[in-house]
Phi, psi and omega in degrees: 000119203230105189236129175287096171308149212286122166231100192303143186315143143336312187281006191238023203258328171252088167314322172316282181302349158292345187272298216296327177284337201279300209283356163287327179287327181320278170297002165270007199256293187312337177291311168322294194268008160275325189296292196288016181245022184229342157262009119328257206304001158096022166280148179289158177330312195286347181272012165262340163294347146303312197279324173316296184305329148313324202271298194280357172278302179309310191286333155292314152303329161286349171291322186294351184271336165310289210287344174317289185325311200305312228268329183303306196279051151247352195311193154295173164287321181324302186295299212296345162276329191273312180266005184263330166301305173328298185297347197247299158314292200312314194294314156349248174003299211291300178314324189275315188308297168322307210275316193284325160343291177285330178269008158272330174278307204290331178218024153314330169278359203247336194216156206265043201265163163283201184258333170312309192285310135341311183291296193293339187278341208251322173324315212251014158289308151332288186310318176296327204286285194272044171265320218288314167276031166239341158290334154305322185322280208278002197259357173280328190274328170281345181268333133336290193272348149301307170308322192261006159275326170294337208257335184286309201269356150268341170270298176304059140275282198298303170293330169307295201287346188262001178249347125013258193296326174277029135265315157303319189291309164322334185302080159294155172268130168295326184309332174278008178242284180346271213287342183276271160018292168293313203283326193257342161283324207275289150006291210270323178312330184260354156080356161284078187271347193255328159281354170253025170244277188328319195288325199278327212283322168312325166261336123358286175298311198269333168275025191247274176335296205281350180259358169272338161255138200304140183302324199277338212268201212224125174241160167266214210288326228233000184239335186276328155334290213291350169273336174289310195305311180321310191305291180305305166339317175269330197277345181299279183015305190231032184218335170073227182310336182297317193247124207244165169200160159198157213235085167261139199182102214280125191303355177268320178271041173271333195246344179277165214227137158198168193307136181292127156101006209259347181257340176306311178275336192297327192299310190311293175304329173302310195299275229304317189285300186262316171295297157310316172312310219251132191310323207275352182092223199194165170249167208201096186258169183190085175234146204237131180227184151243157178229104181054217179257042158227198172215141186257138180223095204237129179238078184274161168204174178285000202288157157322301189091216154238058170337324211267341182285336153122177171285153187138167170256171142194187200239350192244139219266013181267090200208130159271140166240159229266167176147241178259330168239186196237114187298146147242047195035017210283303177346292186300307184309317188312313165304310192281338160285332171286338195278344185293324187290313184277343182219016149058187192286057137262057162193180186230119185230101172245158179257172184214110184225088178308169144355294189253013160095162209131156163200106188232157170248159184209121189253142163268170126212149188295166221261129164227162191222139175214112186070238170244115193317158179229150182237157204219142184293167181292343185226154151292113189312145147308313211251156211269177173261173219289319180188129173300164156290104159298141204238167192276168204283179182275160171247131189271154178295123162311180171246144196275131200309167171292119144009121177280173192158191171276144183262152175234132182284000000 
């Protein structure tokens, strides 16, 4: 499931500089349309020093209501309403008190008011002016933390599914390190050291591969080869002649990327299910096409299969099969969760087990491309190859700013 996570606008990204821009355009706006609505009316020059003095009174005061506000909006609702009306009537008061002030000295010769009549007339303009800015206040600041809370629960969204997916992908079976283990105690016990050096040294390399690369990431078709080779490699050891592989793998879909490490158990359940019961072993296929824009992935073997279960398909990966043990399907499952994670149904994980024995799995997934195809010989190589690809690290979630505002220590 793949969502592009919440990135706050440039302009909201310094909340500080951002209070600060807001409130300067505000109130240079509010100076604006008073300048200009007084000198429309043929009012004098000098009354624009007044209207200054008003601006910069308002703008202070909305700084002490920031820092009010700021200590308000985690409360209760109860409080954060309850004391921001408090807070917002005192600033009123203070600000229509401040403005009659000044407009009792600025037209004592012109106009006959008390200062009462000043207050109340001067109130409910003031009050609108800073009702309108504490509702901005509060309402930039709830559409913050709405952003930044969807951005939280999609990135732990995101972090479920990726330690997920490095759980699945981690199930190493324990039976294939028990017996590589064992195979290679038997070796040194038998005075074979240079085939229990090779064999050790190949799994060295292949438990190397898989703990340096990230459970999410995505590789392609011709690099998820060369983690089968590491594999295969230990497993020819100890099966020799027994164990056949062929590799068809269509030079346009060489190139196509699917999740790591995701083909490595299909290989695996073929050998245990199919190679280990039978003296004569089994063949083991692996071919990759594209069909239109998707890529077809199919991993068959020579094995019994599941006679006892009859011919047919299916989507579901709990299917026993027949041999000296009995699957429990966890392998299969493990795939159909991951490929569930990474591309959620768009894609198809069907099983195939004809009649006459057999066994294939066949994975669908949309077609993605990465770079330039490379094309892969018709069989699979013995010696494993020199070294994987590192895949890119995870990006961890920020942590979310404070409230925009005045910062308080």
């Amino acid at each position: 499931m793949a969502m592009l996570p919440f990135r706050p606008a440039p302009f909201f990204g310094n909340k500080n500089a951002a209070f600060w821009n807001l409130q300067f355009a505000g109130w240079g706006g509010v100076f604006a349309l008073r300048a200009v609505s007084a000198l429309a009316n043929q009012q004098p020059w000098d009354l624009l020093l007044v209207i200054l003095v008003q601006v910069v009174t308002g703008f202070a005061i909305s700084l002490v209501l920031s820092v009010i506000y700021r200590q308000l909006i985690q409360r209760s609702a109860l409080v954060t309403w309850g004391m921001t009306a408090v807070a917002l009537a005192a600033g009123v008061a203070l600000y229509a008190g401040i403005d009659a002030w000044l407009q009792g000295i600025y037209y004592s010769a012109t106009r006959d008011l008390t200062f009462a009549q000043r207050l109340l007339g001067l109130a409910f303009l003031d009050g609108t002016l800073l009702g309108a800015w504490s509702a901005l206040y509060y309402a930039i600041n709830f559409f913050i933390q709405v952003e930044e809370q969807a951005d939280r629960l999609e990135r732990l969204e995101a972090q479920a599914t990726s330690a997920q997916l490095a759980m699945l992908r981690y199930q190493l079976n324990p039976h294939f390190l028990f017996n590589t283990l064992n195979s290679i105690s038997t070796l040194v016990l038998l005075k074979q050291t240079e085939p229990a050096n090779a064999m050790l040294t190949r799994l060295s390399a292949f438990l190397r591969h898989t703990l340096v690369s990230e459970p999410g990431a995505k590789v392609t078709i011709a690099q998820e080869v060369e983690t089968l080779n590491l594999y295969l490699g230990i497993e020819r050891m100890r099966f020799e002649e027994r164990l056949r592989t062929e590799f068809r793998v269509e030079p346009e879909a060489a190139n196509a990327i699917l999740p790591s490490m995701l083909l490595q158990p299909l290989v695996e359940n073929a050998i245990k299910y199919a190679v280990s019961p039978q003296e004569e072993g089994a063949s083991i296929s692996l071919s990759a096409q594209l069909v239109g824009r998707r890529l077809r992935i199919a991993v068959s073997d020579s094995g019994p299969g599941l006679r006892d279960a009859g011919a047919g398909t299916s989507t579901s990966p709990a299917l026993a099969r027949v041999g000296r043990t009995v699957s429990t399907g966890v392998g299969l499952a493990n795939i159909r969760d991951r490929l569930q994670q990474a591309y959620g149904e768009d894609h198809r994980f069907e099983i195939r087990h004809p009649p006459e024995g057999g066994f294939t799995v066949i994975i669908e997934l949309p077609y993605e491309a990465a770079g330039t195809p490379q094309a892969l010989g018709a069989s699979a190589p013995s010696d494993p190859p020199s070294s994987p690809s590192p895949s890119a690290p995870l990006i961890p979630a920020p942590i979310a700013a404070p409230a925009i505002g005045t910062q308080t220590a």
